[in-house]
Amino acid sequence: MNPTRSLLLASLLILASRPASIEAAPPPEPRPPVASPRQLRWQELETYAFLHFGPNTFTDKEWGYGDESPALFQPTDFDADAIVASLKAGGLRGLVLTAKHHDGFCLWPSKFTEHSVKNSPWKGGKGDVVRELSEACKRAGLRFGVYLSPWDRNHQDYGKPEYVAYYRKQLRELLTEYGPIFEVWFDGANGGDGYYGGARTTRKIDPITYYGWDETIALVRELQPDACIFSDLGPDTRWVGNESGVAGDTCWATFDPKGYAVGKTPGEILNVGMRDGPVWLPAEVDVSIRPGWFHHAAEDRAVKSVDRLYKLYFDSVGRGCNLILNIPPDRRGRIHESDARAIKDWRRRLDAVFATDLAKGAKAAADQSRGGDPAFAADKAVDGDRATYWSTDDGATTAELTLDLGKPTTFDVVRLREFLPLGQRVDEVAVDAWDGRAWKPLAAATSIGAQRLIALSEPTTTDRVRLRIVKAAACPAISEFSLFFSRAGSQ
Ligand code: FUL
């Protein structure tokens, strides 16, 4: 048979063996707003570190006044690779460094001020913390980001237009001389009083108009188009509204920043987000592993326990947010042993809990799947692949997916994920367990997004589990329905 004829025959056979109902269905339309490619990449990082380091480390303060002598900055044993290795052992995928905190001291030798490491005895004035940490991150495969405090208690021009020009010049240095930057952190604090070049006054600014944010944001876009910008109100990630590490139990990635201002948006609103907000603006949860943001020896025994860190993960990443966990270097320029141990043990615990997905490969059946197409069938929610998903026909806003686990299985954590490129579609879900005679409600949740972790109050044993989409704004696209047993290792 000639090759053309055999190909034709093969296609006819395939067509004949395909039931009429199985036709390739088009994927669902995204439900706007959706994440930008930059936000999607950011979302995958899940946990990274915050590093507060500077004169405050040496004066035992949280907010320096701005008159601290650069001579104070003298870490005795700074080792960027050792810092990054500690963070990596804690499973953190990047770090954001306070290149400049409110005291105005620059951890890099900026050309535009004398108030920097170039006038410190550390490394004879030749040191550059930003350079060393950015390079250590590159070597270790971690992402690097910068915090550049808009409020500057050292600068003489703070409050005048000249300062904003200075701020942008500094930003340009940071964004052009230190390689790729994954996040730029714009803090919203302004306490008013400061040294201000010797004036020692109080300077209040209007946070909405003074900084000219649109222009500064355009500068970041121009110099580092892949960097996500954090501020209270984005534009890429918003503040979660508190510094205690807890996102709203319902937490939407969507928001409407119109009418709100940095420093003036109620925490409760940022915490929950807005279901019908027109802008994709997921929350980032910032919290310190210690009571303060900077290292204070007196707090060495107040480092959060593994249990608290574990709960923080559920309250942040488990509610669709990213977690930026502050782990401040000490006066040596190292991560203190207590912090290093805590994050390492925390990660070991997370890895153990999420090592075995008990739902993976389960026999999955749904009351409906999109166009009857296997590409959107129930098993796509249990194939361990975030790029595939179970979906239904357009217009279906309720649906059910049942897993036959094959044998009695004990679990106490449920993980759900939506296929994020299609937006946040699901409002409300419920999970039930089969008790041999009937379905018993196990858990319920609102908002899924990137990820929703539900910790059950006690372990459940069953051979059948059901996910119910109770309410959705568009047909669901569920990329993952997973089950874990958090105490598996401890039995
Ligand atoms: C706040 C600052 O005032 C704190 O010092 C710290 O940097 C925290 C992350 O943000 O607004």
Short mmCIF file of C-alpha atoms and ligand atoms in Angstrom, two decimals:
data_model
loop_
_atom_site.label_atom_id
_atom_site.label_comp_id
_atom_site.label_asym_id
_atom_site.label_seq_id
_atom_site.Cartn_x
_atom_site.Cartn_y
_atom_site.Cartn_z
CA MET A 1 0.00 0.00 0.00
CA ASN A 2 1.37 3.40 -0.83
CA PRO A 3 2.09 5.64 2.20
CA THR A 4 -0.68 8.17 1.43
CA ARG A 5 -3.31 5.46 1.28
CA SER A 6 -2.12 3.86 4.51
CA LEU A 7 -2.24 7.20 6.32
CA LEU A 8 -5.74 7.79 5.02
CA LEU A 9 -6.83 4.37 6.18
CA ALA A 10 -5.30 4.92 9.61
CA SER A 11 -7.17 8.21 10.01
CA LEU A 12 -10.44 6.60 8.95
CA LEU A 13 -9.92 3.82 11.48
CA ILE A 14 -9.24 6.34 14.26
CA LEU A 15 -12.34 8.31 13.35
CA ALA A 16 -14.44 5.16 13.25
CA SER A 17 -13.21 3.99 16.68
CA ARG A 18 -13.89 7.38 18.31
CA PRO A 19 -17.36 7.67 19.86
CA ALA A 20 -19.33 10.50 18.33
CA SER A 21 -19.34 12.39 21.65
CA ILE A 22 -15.55 12.59 21.95
CA GLU A 23 -14.49 15.60 20.01
CA ALA A 24 -11.74 17.95 20.91
CA ALA A 25 -13.38 20.67 23.02
CA PRO A 26 -11.92 24.16 23.03
CA PRO A 27 -10.53 25.22 26.40
CA PRO A 28 -12.70 27.55 28.49
CA GLU A 29 -12.31 31.26 27.93
CA PRO A 30 -10.30 32.94 30.70
CA ARG A 31 -12.40 34.69 33.34
CA PRO A 32 -10.97 38.22 33.55
CA PRO A 33 -8.96 39.62 35.15
CA VAL A 34 -6.11 37.16 34.73
CA ALA A 35 -2.51 37.12 35.86
CA SER A 36 0.21 38.54 33.63
CA PRO A 37 3.03 36.14 32.66
CA ARG A 38 5.20 37.99 35.18
CA GLN A 39 2.64 37.40 37.95
CA LEU A 40 2.26 33.73 36.99
CA ARG A 41 6.03 33.22 37.29
CA TRP A 42 6.07 35.05 40.62
CA GLN A 43 3.23 32.93 41.96
CA GLU A 44 5.26 29.77 41.41
CA LEU A 45 7.91 30.92 43.89
CA GLU A 46 5.53 30.51 46.85
CA THR A 47 8.08 31.20 49.61
CA TYR A 48 11.12 33.47 49.66
CA ALA A 49 13.09 35.42 52.23
CA PHE A 50 13.13 39.01 53.36
CA LEU A 51 16.47 40.27 54.68
CA HIS A 52 16.44 43.32 56.91
CA PHE A 53 20.05 44.35 57.44
CA GLY A 54 21.73 47.72 58.03
CA PRO A 55 22.63 50.21 60.77
CA ASN A 56 19.63 49.05 62.83
CA THR A 57 21.35 45.67 63.17
CA PHE A 58 24.12 47.47 65.05
CA THR A 59 22.06 50.00 67.04
CA ASP A 60 19.36 47.54 68.07
CA LYS A 61 16.65 49.73 66.57
CA GLU A 62 13.79 49.04 64.18
CA TRP A 63 13.67 52.50 62.63
CA GLY A 64 16.94 54.44 62.49
CA TYR A 65 16.60 58.22 62.68
CA GLY A 66 18.90 58.81 59.72
CA ASP A 67 21.84 60.31 61.64
CA GLU A 68 23.64 57.01 62.24
CA SER A 69 27.29 57.11 61.33
CA PRO A 70 28.26 54.79 58.43
CA ALA A 71 31.07 53.67 60.76
CA LEU A 72 28.49 51.68 62.71
CA PHE A 73 28.02 49.28 59.84
CA GLN A 74 30.72 46.72 60.49
CA PRO A 75 29.66 43.09 60.22
CA THR A 76 32.41 40.92 61.67
CA ASP A 77 31.98 37.84 59.51
CA PHE A 78 29.70 38.68 56.59
CA ASP A 79 29.37 35.73 54.23
CA ALA A 80 26.82 36.06 51.44
CA ASP A 81 27.18 32.42 50.38
CA ALA A 82 26.59 31.25 53.95
CA ILE A 83 23.46 33.44 54.24
CA VAL A 84 22.10 32.15 50.95
CA ALA A 85 22.95 28.55 51.87
CA SER A 86 20.90 28.89 55.09
CA LEU A 87 17.95 30.27 53.14
CA LYS A 88 18.24 27.55 50.54
CA ALA A 89 18.28 24.89 53.24
CA GLY A 90 14.98 26.43 54.35
CA GLY A 91 13.59 25.82 50.86
CA LEU A 92 13.28 29.54 50.12
CA ARG A 93 13.44 30.36 46.44
CA GLY A 94 14.69 33.92 46.58
CA LEU A 95 15.45 36.87 48.81
CA VAL A 96 14.51 40.53 48.94
CA LEU A 97 17.17 42.69 50.60
CA THR A 98 16.63 46.06 52.31
CA ALA A 99 19.12 47.83 50.04
CA LYS A 100 17.99 50.98 51.87
CA HIS A 101 15.70 51.15 54.90
CA HIS A 102 14.06 54.28 56.30
CA ASP A 103 17.39 55.50 57.80
CA GLY A 104 18.65 56.12 54.27
CA PHE A 105 21.87 54.08 54.62
CA CYS A 106 22.71 52.27 51.38
CA LEU A 107 24.06 48.74 51.44
CA TRP A 108 25.65 49.41 48.06
CA PRO A 109 28.16 52.19 47.19
CA SER A 110 25.65 54.49 45.52
CA LYS A 111 27.15 57.28 43.45
CA PHE A 112 24.50 59.66 44.71
CA THR A 113 25.10 59.75 48.47
CA GLU A 114 27.88 59.50 50.99
CA HIS A 115 25.56 57.68 53.36
CA SER A 116 26.55 54.16 52.37
CA VAL A 117 28.88 51.23 52.80
CA LYS A 118 31.59 53.14 50.98
CA ASN A 119 32.12 55.15 54.15
CA SER A 120 32.05 52.17 56.48
CA PRO A 121 35.13 50.44 57.86
CA TRP A 122 33.72 47.16 56.57
CA LYS A 123 36.06 45.90 53.83
CA GLY A 124 37.87 49.25 53.97
CA GLY A 125 34.92 50.99 52.33
CA LYS A 126 35.09 48.65 49.33
CA GLY A 127 32.23 46.40 50.38
CA ASP A 128 28.92 46.02 48.55
CA VAL A 129 26.26 43.93 50.27
CA VAL A 130 23.91 44.14 47.28
CA ARG A 131 26.59 42.85 44.93
CA GLU A 132 27.69 40.01 47.20
CA LEU A 133 24.18 38.80 47.93
CA SER A 134 22.98 39.10 44.34
CA GLU A 135 25.96 37.06 43.16
CA ALA A 136 25.56 34.47 45.91
CA CYS A 137 21.92 34.10 44.88
CA LYS A 138 22.91 33.56 41.28
CA ARG A 139 25.44 30.88 42.28
CA ALA A 140 22.85 29.08 44.41
CA GLY A 141 19.95 29.42 41.96
CA LEU A 142 17.88 31.78 44.12
CA ARG A 143 16.08 34.85 42.81
CA PHE A 144 17.17 38.28 44.04
CA GLY A 145 15.04 41.32 44.81
CA VAL A 146 15.41 44.75 46.41
CA TYR A 147 13.60 46.90 48.96
CA LEU A 148 14.32 50.60 48.50
CA SER A 149 12.54 52.59 51.18
CA PRO A 150 10.74 55.61 49.72
CA TRP A 151 10.86 57.31 53.12
CA ASP A 152 14.44 58.47 53.73
CA ARG A 153 15.19 60.03 57.11
CA ASN A 154 18.75 60.87 56.12
CA HIS A 155 18.28 62.79 52.92
CA GLN A 156 18.25 66.60 53.12
CA ASP A 157 15.79 66.94 50.26
CA TYR A 158 13.20 64.50 51.52
CA GLY A 159 9.82 66.13 50.95
CA LYS A 160 11.02 68.12 47.89
CA PRO A 161 10.92 67.06 44.21
CA GLU A 162 14.74 66.73 44.25
CA TYR A 163 14.48 63.75 46.53
CA VAL A 164 12.17 61.90 44.12
CA ALA A 165 14.77 62.41 41.38
CA TYR A 166 17.44 61.03 43.76
CA TYR A 167 15.23 58.05 44.60
CA ARG A 168 14.85 57.18 40.92
CA LYS A 169 18.59 57.47 40.33
CA GLN A 170 19.18 54.99 43.12
CA LEU A 171 16.58 52.67 41.70
CA ARG A 172 18.28 52.86 38.33
CA GLU A 173 21.58 51.83 39.92
CA LEU A 174 19.97 48.86 41.62
CA LEU A 175 18.08 47.77 38.55
CA THR A 176 20.96 48.06 36.10
CA GLU A 177 24.06 46.96 37.99
CA TYR A 178 23.03 43.83 39.86
CA GLY A 179 21.59 41.41 37.33
CA PRO A 180 18.00 40.19 37.10
CA ILE A 181 15.67 41.37 39.85
CA PHE A 182 12.55 39.32 40.55
CA GLU A 183 10.81 41.73 42.91
CA VAL A 184 10.98 45.41 43.81
CA TRP A 185 9.54 46.23 47.21
CA PHE A 186 8.03 49.68 47.79
CA ASP A 187 7.29 50.16 51.45
CA GLY A 188 4.43 52.41 52.52
CA ALA A 189 5.70 53.66 55.93
CA ASN A 190 6.24 57.32 56.72
CA GLY A 191 6.64 58.35 60.32
CA GLY A 192 7.39 62.02 59.64
CA ASP A 193 10.37 63.02 61.74
CA GLY A 194 14.01 62.47 60.88
CA TYR A 195 17.53 63.82 60.56
CA TYR A 196 17.05 65.09 57.00
CA GLY A 197 20.60 66.27 56.42
CA GLY A 198 20.77 67.86 59.87
CA ALA A 199 17.44 69.70 59.79
CA ARG A 200 15.97 67.34 62.39
CA THR A 201 12.39 68.15 61.56
CA THR A 202 9.10 66.46 60.80
CA ARG A 203 8.26 66.11 57.13
CA LYS A 204 4.91 64.75 56.08
CA ILE A 205 4.32 64.07 52.45
CA ASP A 206 1.20 63.20 50.53
CA PRO A 207 1.75 59.51 49.75
CA ILE A 208 -0.57 59.71 46.74
CA THR A 209 1.05 62.56 44.87
CA TYR A 210 4.57 63.08 46.25
CA TYR A 211 6.47 60.09 44.88
CA GLY A 212 5.07 60.19 41.34
CA TRP A 213 4.62 56.46 41.37
CA ASP A 214 3.50 56.12 37.77
CA GLU A 215 6.86 57.35 36.54
CA THR A 216 8.79 55.20 39.00
CA ILE A 217 6.81 52.12 38.01
CA ALA A 218 7.48 52.88 34.34
CA LEU A 219 11.19 52.99 35.18
CA VAL A 220 11.05 49.53 36.75
CA ARG A 221 9.17 48.20 33.75
CA GLU A 222 11.77 49.67 31.42
CA LEU A 223 14.81 48.37 33.31
CA GLN A 224 13.52 45.05 34.69
CA PRO A 225 10.37 44.06 32.80
CA ASP A 226 10.18 40.69 34.58
CA ALA A 227 10.28 42.14 38.10
CA CYS A 228 7.10 42.08 40.16
CA ILE A 229 6.40 45.30 41.98
CA PHE A 230 5.09 45.13 45.53
CA SER A 231 3.40 47.98 47.34
CA ASP A 232 0.27 48.23 49.46
CA LEU A 233 -1.64 48.40 46.18
CA GLY A 234 0.63 46.70 43.67
CA PRO A 235 0.76 47.01 40.67
CA ASP A 236 1.81 43.32 40.67
CA THR A 237 1.31 42.17 44.24
CA ARG A 238 -0.53 43.84 47.10
CA TRP A 239 0.06 43.93 50.84
CA VAL A 240 -2.00 41.43 52.80
CA GLY A 241 -3.00 44.08 55.33
CA ASN A 242 -1.08 42.85 58.40
CA GLU A 243 2.42 41.82 59.42
CA SER A 244 1.37 38.76 61.36
CA GLY A 245 1.47 36.39 58.41
CA VAL A 246 -2.22 35.70 57.96
CA ALA A 247 -4.18 36.09 54.74
CA GLY A 248 -7.96 36.17 54.87
CA ASP A 249 -9.54 32.74 55.06
CA THR A 250 -11.23 33.92 51.92
CA CYS A 251 -8.56 35.67 49.89
CA TRP A 252 -9.18 36.80 46.32
CA ALA A 253 -6.34 37.57 43.94
CA THR A 254 -8.60 40.19 42.39
CA PHE A 255 -8.87 43.77 43.59
CA ASP A 256 -10.03 47.26 42.71
CA PRO A 257 -7.33 49.73 43.78
CA LYS A 258 -9.33 52.73 42.53
CA GLY A 259 -10.23 55.08 45.33
CA TYR A 260 -7.65 53.62 47.72
CA ALA A 261 -4.21 54.95 48.62
CA VAL A 262 -0.95 53.49 49.87
CA GLY A 263 -0.89 53.61 53.66
CA LYS A 264 -4.61 54.35 53.81
CA THR A 265 -6.29 51.16 52.65
CA PRO A 266 -7.99 49.27 55.48
CA GLY A 267 -6.14 46.06 56.33
CA GLU A 268 -9.35 44.03 56.26
CA ILE A 269 -9.94 44.93 52.63
CA LEU A 270 -6.39 44.05 51.57
CA ASN A 271 -6.65 40.85 53.58
CA VAL A 272 -9.65 39.49 51.71
CA GLY A 273 -9.35 41.12 48.30
CA MET A 274 -12.38 41.80 46.12
CA ARG A 275 -14.22 39.04 44.33
CA ASP A 276 -15.27 41.26 41.46
CA GLY A 277 -12.19 43.47 41.35
CA PRO A 278 -11.10 44.33 37.81
CA VAL A 279 -7.36 43.96 38.50
CA TRP A 280 -5.29 40.81 39.13
CA LEU A 281 -3.45 41.75 42.32
CA PRO A 282 -2.61 38.74 44.50
CA ALA A 283 -1.51 39.35 48.09
CA GLU A 284 1.98 38.82 49.41
CA VAL A 285 2.20 37.89 53.08
CA ASP A 286 5.14 39.57 54.84
CA VAL A 287 6.06 38.45 58.31
CA SER A 288 9.22 38.17 60.39
CA ILE A 289 10.53 34.97 61.91
CA ARG A 290 11.23 37.13 64.99
CA PRO A 291 9.26 39.86 66.78
CA GLY A 292 11.27 42.58 64.98
CA TRP A 293 12.30 43.02 61.35
CA PHE A 294 15.97 43.55 62.24
CA HIS A 295 18.10 41.16 64.24
CA HIS A 296 18.24 41.85 67.98
CA ALA A 297 20.20 39.45 70.16
CA ALA A 298 17.52 39.80 72.83
CA GLU A 299 15.10 38.10 70.43
CA ASP A 300 17.26 35.07 69.71
CA ARG A 301 14.95 33.02 71.87
CA ALA A 302 11.81 34.43 70.32
CA VAL A 303 12.32 32.84 66.90
CA LYS A 304 9.06 31.33 65.66
CA SER A 305 8.75 27.61 66.22
CA VAL A 306 8.41 25.07 63.44
CA ASP A 307 4.75 24.66 64.44
CA ARG A 308 4.12 28.38 63.99
CA LEU A 309 5.96 28.49 60.69
CA TYR A 310 4.01 25.46 59.51
CA LYS A 311 0.75 27.21 60.35
CA LEU A 312 1.99 30.39 58.64
CA TYR A 313 2.48 28.41 55.45
CA PHE A 314 -1.12 27.25 55.55
CA ASP A 315 -2.35 30.78 56.33
CA SER A 316 -0.45 32.32 53.43
CA VAL A 317 0.58 29.97 50.61
CA GLY A 318 -2.39 27.82 51.56
CA ARG A 319 -4.67 30.78 50.84
CA GLY A 320 -3.30 31.51 47.39
CA CYS A 321 -0.64 34.06 48.45
CA ASN A 322 3.14 34.12 48.39
CA LEU A 323 4.98 34.20 51.70
CA ILE A 324 7.95 36.54 52.19
CA LEU A 325 9.50 35.40 55.44
CA ASN A 326 11.92 37.81 57.09
CA ILE A 327 15.11 36.20 58.39
CA PRO A 328 17.46 39.03 59.39
CA PRO A 329 21.25 38.61 59.43
CA ASP A 330 22.95 39.31 62.76
CA ARG A 331 25.94 41.55 63.56
CA ARG A 332 28.29 38.95 62.17
CA GLY A 333 26.51 39.11 58.85
CA ARG A 334 25.17 35.58 59.21
CA ILE A 335 21.78 34.00 59.73
CA HIS A 336 21.59 33.22 63.41
CA GLU A 337 21.71 29.51 64.22
CA SER A 338 18.22 29.53 65.78
CA ASP A 339 16.65 30.97 62.63
CA ALA A 340 18.64 28.69 60.33
CA ARG A 341 17.57 25.64 62.31
CA ALA A 342 13.93 26.75 62.41
CA ILE A 343 13.61 27.23 58.64
CA LYS A 344 15.47 24.02 57.86
CA ASP A 345 13.22 21.98 60.16
CA TRP A 346 10.15 23.80 58.83
CA ARG A 347 11.04 22.87 55.26
CA ARG A 348 11.79 19.29 56.24
CA ARG A 349 8.32 19.10 57.74
CA LEU A 350 6.63 20.63 54.70
CA ASP A 351 8.52 18.27 52.39
CA ALA A 352 7.46 15.29 54.51
CA VAL A 353 3.81 16.34 54.61
CA PHE A 354 3.58 16.98 50.87
CA ALA A 355 5.80 14.09 49.77
CA THR A 356 2.99 11.69 49.00
CA ASP A 357 -0.17 12.78 47.29
CA LEU A 358 -2.62 10.07 48.31
CA ALA A 359 -5.06 11.09 45.57
CA LYS A 360 -2.55 10.85 42.74
CA GLY A 361 -3.64 8.30 40.21
CA ALA A 362 -6.95 7.61 42.01
CA LYS A 363 -9.88 6.52 39.86
CA ALA A 364 -11.56 9.85 39.16
CA ALA A 365 -15.09 10.37 37.86
CA ALA A 366 -17.03 13.58 37.41
CA ASP A 367 -20.71 14.25 36.83
CA GLN A 368 -19.61 16.20 33.76
CA SER A 369 -16.53 17.08 31.82
CA ARG A 370 -15.98 19.60 29.08
CA GLY A 371 -17.45 18.37 25.80
CA GLY A 372 -16.81 14.82 26.99
CA ASP A 373 -13.21 15.47 25.91
CA PRO A 374 -10.62 13.36 27.78
CA ALA A 375 -8.34 16.42 27.76
CA PHE A 376 -10.63 17.94 30.43
CA ALA A 377 -11.70 14.76 32.20
CA ALA A 378 -11.76 14.19 35.96
CA ASP A 379 -8.44 12.36 36.01
CA LYS A 380 -6.67 15.59 35.03
CA ALA A 381 -7.19 16.77 38.61
CA VAL A 382 -5.21 13.83 40.00
CA ASP A 383 -2.43 13.42 37.44
CA GLY A 384 0.08 15.50 39.41
CA ASP A 385 0.39 17.92 36.49
CA ARG A 386 -0.48 21.58 37.10
CA ALA A 387 -0.68 22.21 33.37
CA THR A 388 -3.75 19.97 32.95
CA TYR A 389 -7.17 20.43 34.51
CA TRP A 390 -10.64 19.05 34.86
CA SER A 391 -13.26 21.34 33.41
CA THR A 392 -16.92 21.39 32.50
CA ASP A 393 -19.03 22.93 29.79
CA ASP A 394 -19.49 26.68 29.79
CA GLY A 395 -22.25 27.83 32.06
CA ALA A 396 -21.82 25.00 34.58
CA THR A 397 -21.26 26.64 37.92
CA THR A 398 -21.74 23.56 40.06
CA ALA A 399 -20.14 20.16 39.47
CA GLU A 400 -18.90 17.08 41.30
CA LEU A 401 -15.77 15.04 41.11
CA THR A 402 -15.41 11.72 42.95
CA LEU A 403 -12.23 9.85 43.73
CA ASP A 404 -12.11 6.13 44.30
CA LEU A 405 -8.92 5.69 46.31
CA GLY A 406 -8.97 1.92 45.93
CA LYS A 407 -8.50 1.24 49.63
CA PRO A 408 -9.18 2.92 52.99
CA THR A 409 -6.86 5.90 53.06
CA THR A 410 -6.09 8.23 55.95
CA PHE A 411 -5.50 11.93 55.31
CA ASP A 412 -5.86 15.27 57.07
CA VAL A 413 -4.85 17.85 54.45
CA VAL A 414 -6.67 18.69 51.23
CA ARG A 415 -4.95 20.73 48.51
CA LEU A 416 -6.86 22.31 45.65
CA ARG A 417 -5.53 24.35 42.76
CA GLU A 418 -7.23 26.18 39.98
CA PHE A 419 -5.61 26.39 36.57
CA LEU A 420 -4.45 29.93 37.21
CA PRO A 421 -4.01 31.21 33.63
CA LEU A 422 -7.81 31.03 33.30
CA GLY A 423 -8.40 33.28 36.31
CA GLN A 424 -10.08 32.72 39.65
CA ARG A 425 -13.30 30.97 38.66
CA VAL A 426 -14.49 29.09 41.72
CA ASP A 427 -16.25 30.81 44.61
CA GLU A 428 -17.01 27.97 46.92
CA VAL A 429 -16.18 24.27 47.30
CA ALA A 430 -16.99 21.43 49.69
CA VAL A 431 -15.22 18.12 50.27
CA ASP A 432 -17.06 15.01 51.47
CA ALA A 433 -15.93 11.55 52.58
CA TRP A 434 -17.87 8.33 52.00
CA ASP A 435 -18.46 6.53 55.29
CA GLY A 436 -19.71 3.27 53.77
CA ARG A 437 -23.34 4.39 53.62
CA ALA A 438 -23.45 8.08 52.91
CA TRP A 439 -21.38 11.16 52.09
CA LYS A 440 -20.23 13.05 55.18
CA PRO A 441 -19.12 16.70 54.88
CA LEU A 442 -15.43 17.09 55.66
CA ALA A 443 -14.54 20.63 54.75
CA ALA A 444 -15.72 23.70 52.93
CA ALA A 445 -13.84 26.70 51.58
CA THR A 446 -14.28 29.87 49.59
CA SER A 447 -11.68 31.07 47.04
CA ILE A 448 -9.02 28.71 45.67
CA GLY A 449 -6.83 30.46 43.09
CA ALA A 450 -3.18 29.42 43.02
CA GLN A 451 -3.63 27.10 45.93
CA ARG A 452 -5.95 26.28 48.80
CA LEU A 453 -4.81 24.12 51.68
CA ILE A 454 -7.39 22.82 54.08
CA ALA A 455 -6.13 21.28 57.31
CA LEU A 456 -8.78 18.96 58.73
CA SER A 457 -9.26 19.10 62.47
CA GLU A 458 -8.63 15.37 62.64
CA PRO A 459 -7.52 12.63 60.26
CA THR A 460 -10.18 10.91 58.17
CA THR A 461 -10.07 7.39 56.78
CA THR A 462 -12.14 6.58 53.71
CA ASP A 463 -11.86 4.96 50.30
CA ARG A 464 -13.95 7.58 48.48
CA VAL A 465 -13.77 11.35 48.48
CA ARG A 466 -15.87 13.90 46.68
CA LEU A 467 -15.16 17.47 45.63
CA ARG A 468 -18.21 19.63 45.09
CA ILE A 469 -18.00 22.91 43.24
CA VAL A 470 -20.78 24.68 45.08
CA LYS A 471 -20.55 28.04 43.38
CA ALA A 472 -18.49 29.40 40.53
CA ALA A 473 -18.43 32.54 38.44
CA ALA A 474 -17.42 30.57 35.32
CA CYS A 475 -17.10 26.87 34.61
CA PRO A 476 -14.41 25.42 36.92
CA ALA A 477 -10.87 24.55 35.80
CA ILE A 478 -9.36 22.44 38.59
CA SER A 479 -5.76 21.45 38.06
CA GLU A 480 -5.31 19.66 41.32
CA PHE A 481 -7.28 17.82 43.98
CA SER A 482 -4.76 16.27 46.37
CA LEU A 483 -4.83 14.56 49.74
CA PHE A 484 -2.02 14.30 52.27
CA PHE A 485 -1.52 12.84 55.70
CA SER A 486 0.48 15.29 57.81
CA ARG A 487 1.28 12.76 60.50
CA ALA A 488 2.38 10.04 58.11
CA GLY A 489 6.00 10.10 59.30
CA SER A 490 5.13 10.25 62.98
CA GLN A 491 3.27 6.93 63.07
C1 FUL B 1 7.28 48.39 57.29
C2 FUL B 1 8.56 49.07 57.76
O1 FUL B 1 8.28 50.22 58.50
C3 FUL B 1 9.27 48.03 58.60
O2 FUL B 1 10.45 48.55 59.17
C4 FUL B 1 9.60 46.85 57.70
O3 FUL B 1 10.52 47.22 56.72
C5 FUL B 1 8.32 46.29 57.08
C6 FUL B 1 8.55 45.17 56.13
O4 FUL B 1 7.60 47.31 56.45
O5 FUL B 1 6.43 49.27 56.66
#
